[in-house]
mmCIF file of C-alpha atoms in Angstrom:
data_model
loop_
_atom_site.group_PDB
_atom_site.id
_atom_site.type_symbol
_atom_site.label_atom_id
_atom_site.label_comp_id
_atom_site.label_asym_id
_atom_site.label_seq_id
_atom_site.Cartn_x
_atom_site.Cartn_y
_atom_site.Cartn_z
ATOM 1 C CA MET L 1 0.000 0.000 0.000
ATOM 2 C CA ARG L 2 3.013 2.300 -0.047
ATOM 3 C CA ASN L 3 2.438 3.054 -3.726
ATOM 4 C CA MET L 4 -0.426 5.505 -3.166
ATOM 5 C CA HIS L 5 -0.626 9.038 -4.479
ATOM 6 C CA ILE L 6 -3.036 11.911 -4.876
ATOM 7 C CA LEU L 7 -4.614 11.697 -8.290
ATOM 8 C CA LYS L 8 -7.164 14.441 -8.836
ATOM 9 C CA ARG L 9 -8.377 17.585 -7.146
ATOM 10 C CA ALA L 10 -11.512 18.822 -8.878
ATOM 11 C CA ALA L 11 -13.717 21.372 -7.139
ATOM 12 C CA SER L 12 -13.813 20.136 -3.540
ATOM 13 C CA TRP L 13 -13.155 16.489 -4.414
ATOM 14 C CA ASN L 14 -9.825 14.931 -3.522
ATOM 15 C CA LEU L 15 -9.185 11.397 -4.611
ATOM 16 C CA PHE L 16 -6.370 9.367 -3.095
ATOM 17 C CA CYS L 17 -5.882 6.044 -4.830
ATOM 18 C CA ARG L 18 -3.514 3.223 -5.617
ATOM 19 C CA LYS L 19 -1.231 3.746 -8.616
ATOM 20 C CA ASP L 20 -2.262 0.449 -10.183
ATOM 21 C CA MET L 21 -5.829 1.673 -10.725
ATOM 22 C CA ASP L 22 -6.686 3.358 -14.011
ATOM 23 C CA PHE L 23 -8.852 6.442 -13.404
ATOM 24 C CA LYS L 24 -10.442 8.722 -15.958
ATOM 25 C CA CYS L 25 -11.853 12.169 -15.266
ATOM 26 C CA ASN L 26 -14.602 13.527 -17.487
ATOM 27 C CA LEU L 27 -15.490 17.171 -18.072
ATOM 28 C CA THR L 28 -18.363 17.258 -15.573
ATOM 29 C CA ARG L 29 -15.913 17.030 -12.653
ATOM 30 C CA SER L 30 -17.083 13.582 -11.724
ATOM 31 C CA LEU L 31 -14.597 10.771 -11.428
ATOM 32 C CA SER L 32 -15.038 7.351 -12.929
ATOM 33 C CA ILE L 33 -12.977 4.219 -12.580
ATOM 34 C CA SER L 34 -12.366 2.131 -15.693
ATOM 35 C CA SER L 35 -14.343 -1.068 -15.407
ATOM 36 C CA GLN L 36 -11.318 -3.264 -16.121
ATOM 37 C CA ALA L 37 -9.279 -1.786 -13.243
ATOM 38 C CA VAL L 38 -12.205 -2.206 -10.857
ATOM 39 C CA ALA L 39 -12.804 -5.779 -11.982
ATOM 40 C CA ASP L 40 -9.122 -6.640 -11.522
ATOM 41 C CA LEU L 41 -9.022 -5.085 -8.071
ATOM 42 C CA ALA L 42 -12.286 -6.720 -7.025
ATOM 43 C CA SER L 43 -11.149 -10.123 -8.199
ATOM 44 C CA LYS L 44 -8.018 -9.848 -6.048
ATOM 45 C CA ASP L 45 -9.793 -8.693 -2.891
ATOM 46 C CA ALA L 46 -13.398 -9.768 -3.640
ATOM 47 C CA GLN L 47 -14.528 -6.259 -2.667
ATOM 48 C CA LEU L 48 -13.720 -2.582 -3.093
ATOM 49 C CA ARG L 49 -12.858 -0.708 0.105
ATOM 50 C CA VAL L 50 -13.596 3.028 0.042
ATOM 51 C CA PHE L 51 -12.641 5.383 2.864
ATOM 52 C CA ILE L 52 -14.672 8.579 2.598
ATOM 53 C CA VAL L 53 -14.502 11.768 4.669
ATOM 54 C CA ALA L 54 -17.158 14.499 4.597
ATOM 55 C CA GLY L 55 -17.234 17.275 7.163
ATOM 56 C CA GLU L 56 -20.129 19.455 6.043
ATOM 57 C CA VAL L 57 -23.782 18.909 5.171
ATOM 58 C CA SER L 58 -23.132 19.488 1.462
ATOM 59 C CA GLY L 59 -20.326 16.923 1.581
ATOM 60 C CA ASP L 60 -22.655 14.471 3.298
ATOM 61 C CA ILE L 61 -25.152 14.826 0.448
ATOM 62 C CA ILE L 62 -22.470 14.482 -2.248
ATOM 63 C CA GLY L 63 -20.897 11.539 -0.433
ATOM 64 C CA SER L 64 -24.213 9.717 -0.056
ATOM 65 C CA ARG L 65 -24.949 10.135 -3.761
ATOM 66 C CA PHE L 66 -21.472 8.850 -4.598
ATOM 67 C CA MET L 67 -21.956 5.844 -2.328
ATOM 68 C CA ASP L 68 -25.378 5.055 -3.791
ATOM 69 C CA SER L 69 -24.105 5.295 -7.371
ATOM 70 C CA LEU L 70 -21.031 3.198 -6.665
ATOM 71 C CA LYS L 71 -23.088 0.473 -4.988
ATOM 72 C CA LYS L 72 -25.427 0.350 -7.999
ATOM 73 C CA LEU L 73 -22.645 0.324 -10.602
ATOM 74 C CA ALA L 74 -20.151 -1.990 -8.940
ATOM 75 C CA PRO L 75 -20.514 -5.666 -9.885
ATOM 76 C CA PHE L 76 -18.986 -6.680 -6.537
ATOM 77 C CA PRO L 77 -19.450 -5.720 -2.862
ATOM 78 C CA VAL L 78 -18.316 -2.256 -1.785
ATOM 79 C CA ARG L 79 -17.307 -1.551 1.829
ATOM 80 C CA PHE L 80 -17.334 1.994 3.140
ATOM 81 C CA ALA L 81 -15.629 3.456 6.182
ATOM 82 C CA GLY L 82 -14.842 7.000 7.265
ATOM 83 C CA VAL L 83 -16.563 10.105 8.559
ATOM 84 C CA GLY L 84 -19.946 11.348 7.431
ATOM 85 C CA GLY L 85 -23.396 12.447 8.435
ATOM 86 C CA CYS L 86 -26.869 10.945 8.471
ATOM 87 C CA MET L 87 -27.224 10.784 4.667
ATOM 88 C CA MET L 88 -24.049 8.730 4.329
ATOM 89 C CA SER L 89 -25.007 6.512 7.256
ATOM 90 C CA LYS L 90 -28.245 5.672 5.405
ATOM 91 C CA GLN L 91 -26.035 4.378 2.584
ATOM 92 C CA GLY L 92 -24.125 2.092 4.937
ATOM 93 C CA LEU L 93 -21.325 4.204 6.405
ATOM 94 C CA ASN L 94 -20.558 3.672 10.077
ATOM 95 C CA SER L 95 -19.033 7.050 10.876
ATOM 96 C CA LEU L 96 -16.055 7.114 13.230
ATOM 97 C CA PHE L 97 -17.581 10.119 14.981
ATOM 98 C CA PRO L 98 -20.240 12.761 14.215
ATOM 99 C CA MET L 99 -19.129 14.902 11.281
ATOM 100 C CA GLU L 100 -20.087 18.006 13.268
ATOM 101 C CA ASP L 101 -16.920 17.429 15.322
ATOM 102 C CA ILE L 102 -14.808 18.550 12.348
ATOM 103 C CA SER L 103 -17.196 21.182 10.945
ATOM 104 C CA VAL L 104 -15.435 24.296 12.201
ATOM 105 C CA MET L 105 -14.809 27.408 10.148
ATOM 106 C CA GLY L 106 -12.403 30.197 10.857
ATOM 107 C CA ILE L 107 -9.620 30.556 13.372
ATOM 108 C CA TRP L 108 -11.813 31.858 16.205
ATOM 109 C CA GLU L 109 -14.175 28.922 15.988
ATOM 110 C CA LEU L 110 -11.278 26.462 15.698
ATOM 111 C CA LEU L 111 -9.191 27.629 18.674
ATOM 112 C CA PRO L 112 -11.466 26.313 21.456
ATOM 113 C CA HIS L 113 -11.725 22.943 19.684
ATOM 114 C CA LEU L 114 -8.115 22.628 18.489
ATOM 115 C CA ASN L 115 -7.178 19.695 20.727
ATOM 116 C CA ASN L 116 -10.355 17.798 19.824
ATOM 117 C CA PHE L 117 -9.672 18.543 16.136
ATOM 118 C CA ARG L 118 -6.178 17.017 16.405
ATOM 119 C CA VAL L 119 -7.510 13.934 18.191
ATOM 120 C CA LYS L 120 -10.166 13.413 15.502
ATOM 121 C CA LEU L 121 -7.561 13.890 12.769
ATOM 122 C CA LYS L 122 -5.261 11.226 14.236
ATOM 123 C CA GLN L 123 -8.212 8.909 14.837
ATOM 124 C CA THR L 124 -9.285 9.268 11.195
ATOM 125 C CA VAL L 125 -5.780 8.636 9.836
ATOM 126 C CA HIS L 126 -5.314 5.526 11.973
ATOM 127 C CA ALA L 127 -8.750 4.229 10.975
ATOM 128 C CA ALA L 128 -7.908 4.715 7.289
ATOM 129 C CA VAL L 129 -4.587 2.899 7.648
ATOM 130 C CA SER L 130 -6.167 -0.046 9.472
ATOM 131 C CA PHE L 131 -9.032 -0.231 6.917
ATOM 132 C CA GLN L 132 -6.499 -0.468 4.048
ATOM 133 C CA PRO L 133 -8.719 1.233 1.464
ATOM 134 C CA HIS L 134 -8.308 0.967 -2.269
ATOM 135 C CA VAL L 135 -9.666 4.507 -2.628
ATOM 136 C CA VAL L 136 -9.812 7.462 -0.234
ATOM 137 C CA LEU L 137 -12.273 10.206 -1.114
ATOM 138 C CA THR L 138 -12.584 13.504 0.743
ATOM 139 C CA VAL L 139 -15.483 15.853 0.098
ATOM 140 C CA ASP L 140 -15.678 19.448 1.397
ATOM 141 C CA SER L 141 -14.147 20.469 4.735
ATOM 142 C CA LYS L 142 -10.816 21.180 3.090
ATOM 143 C CA GLY L 143 -9.114 22.300 6.308
ATOM 144 C CA PHE L 144 -9.584 18.838 7.772
ATOM 145 C CA SER L 145 -9.342 16.936 4.490
ATOM 146 C CA PHE L 146 -6.017 18.376 3.340
ATOM 147 C CA ARG L 147 -4.432 17.699 6.730
ATOM 148 C CA PHE L 148 -5.897 14.203 6.720
ATOM 149 C CA LEU L 149 -4.420 13.460 3.272
ATOM 150 C CA LYS L 150 -1.056 14.932 4.301
ATOM 151 C CA TYR L 151 -0.827 12.726 7.413
ATOM 152 C CA LEU L 152 -2.140 9.704 5.527
ATOM 153 C CA ARG L 153 0.485 10.142 2.824
ATOM 154 C CA GLY L 154 3.119 10.347 5.567
ATOM 155 C CA MET L 155 1.959 7.017 7.000
ATOM 156 C CA TRP L 156 2.605 5.218 3.702
#
């Protein structure tokens, strides 16, 4: 799993994936995985593991739609783990903690919760490493997401 890299940053989407997967990005800012790469990966592991992080309500909605679409399109089981809200939990995500814990904006709102923010960041990174995802997707909450990806990259 040390051969991971950041592939695409489009709008507020950040996709972190294995180098052996063939991804294509179309003009509508959505990301699609070539069916052959997914089939190869699924045949090796018998499932696709996706770690997804959303820290805002809009990210929860986008993440739940992504999860629903992926479950419908994938010809094999998809497992989700990460951080999300009620919409994503309806799609099968068991969130590590309530996404409201990382939904802080601005320095003045962050300062009182800085220690909790760091604890949640470390907890999320360790959960992602232990889950061994094929794909890591972050939606919105770029303050948390960029730090999460930076620490995650450092772990590999």
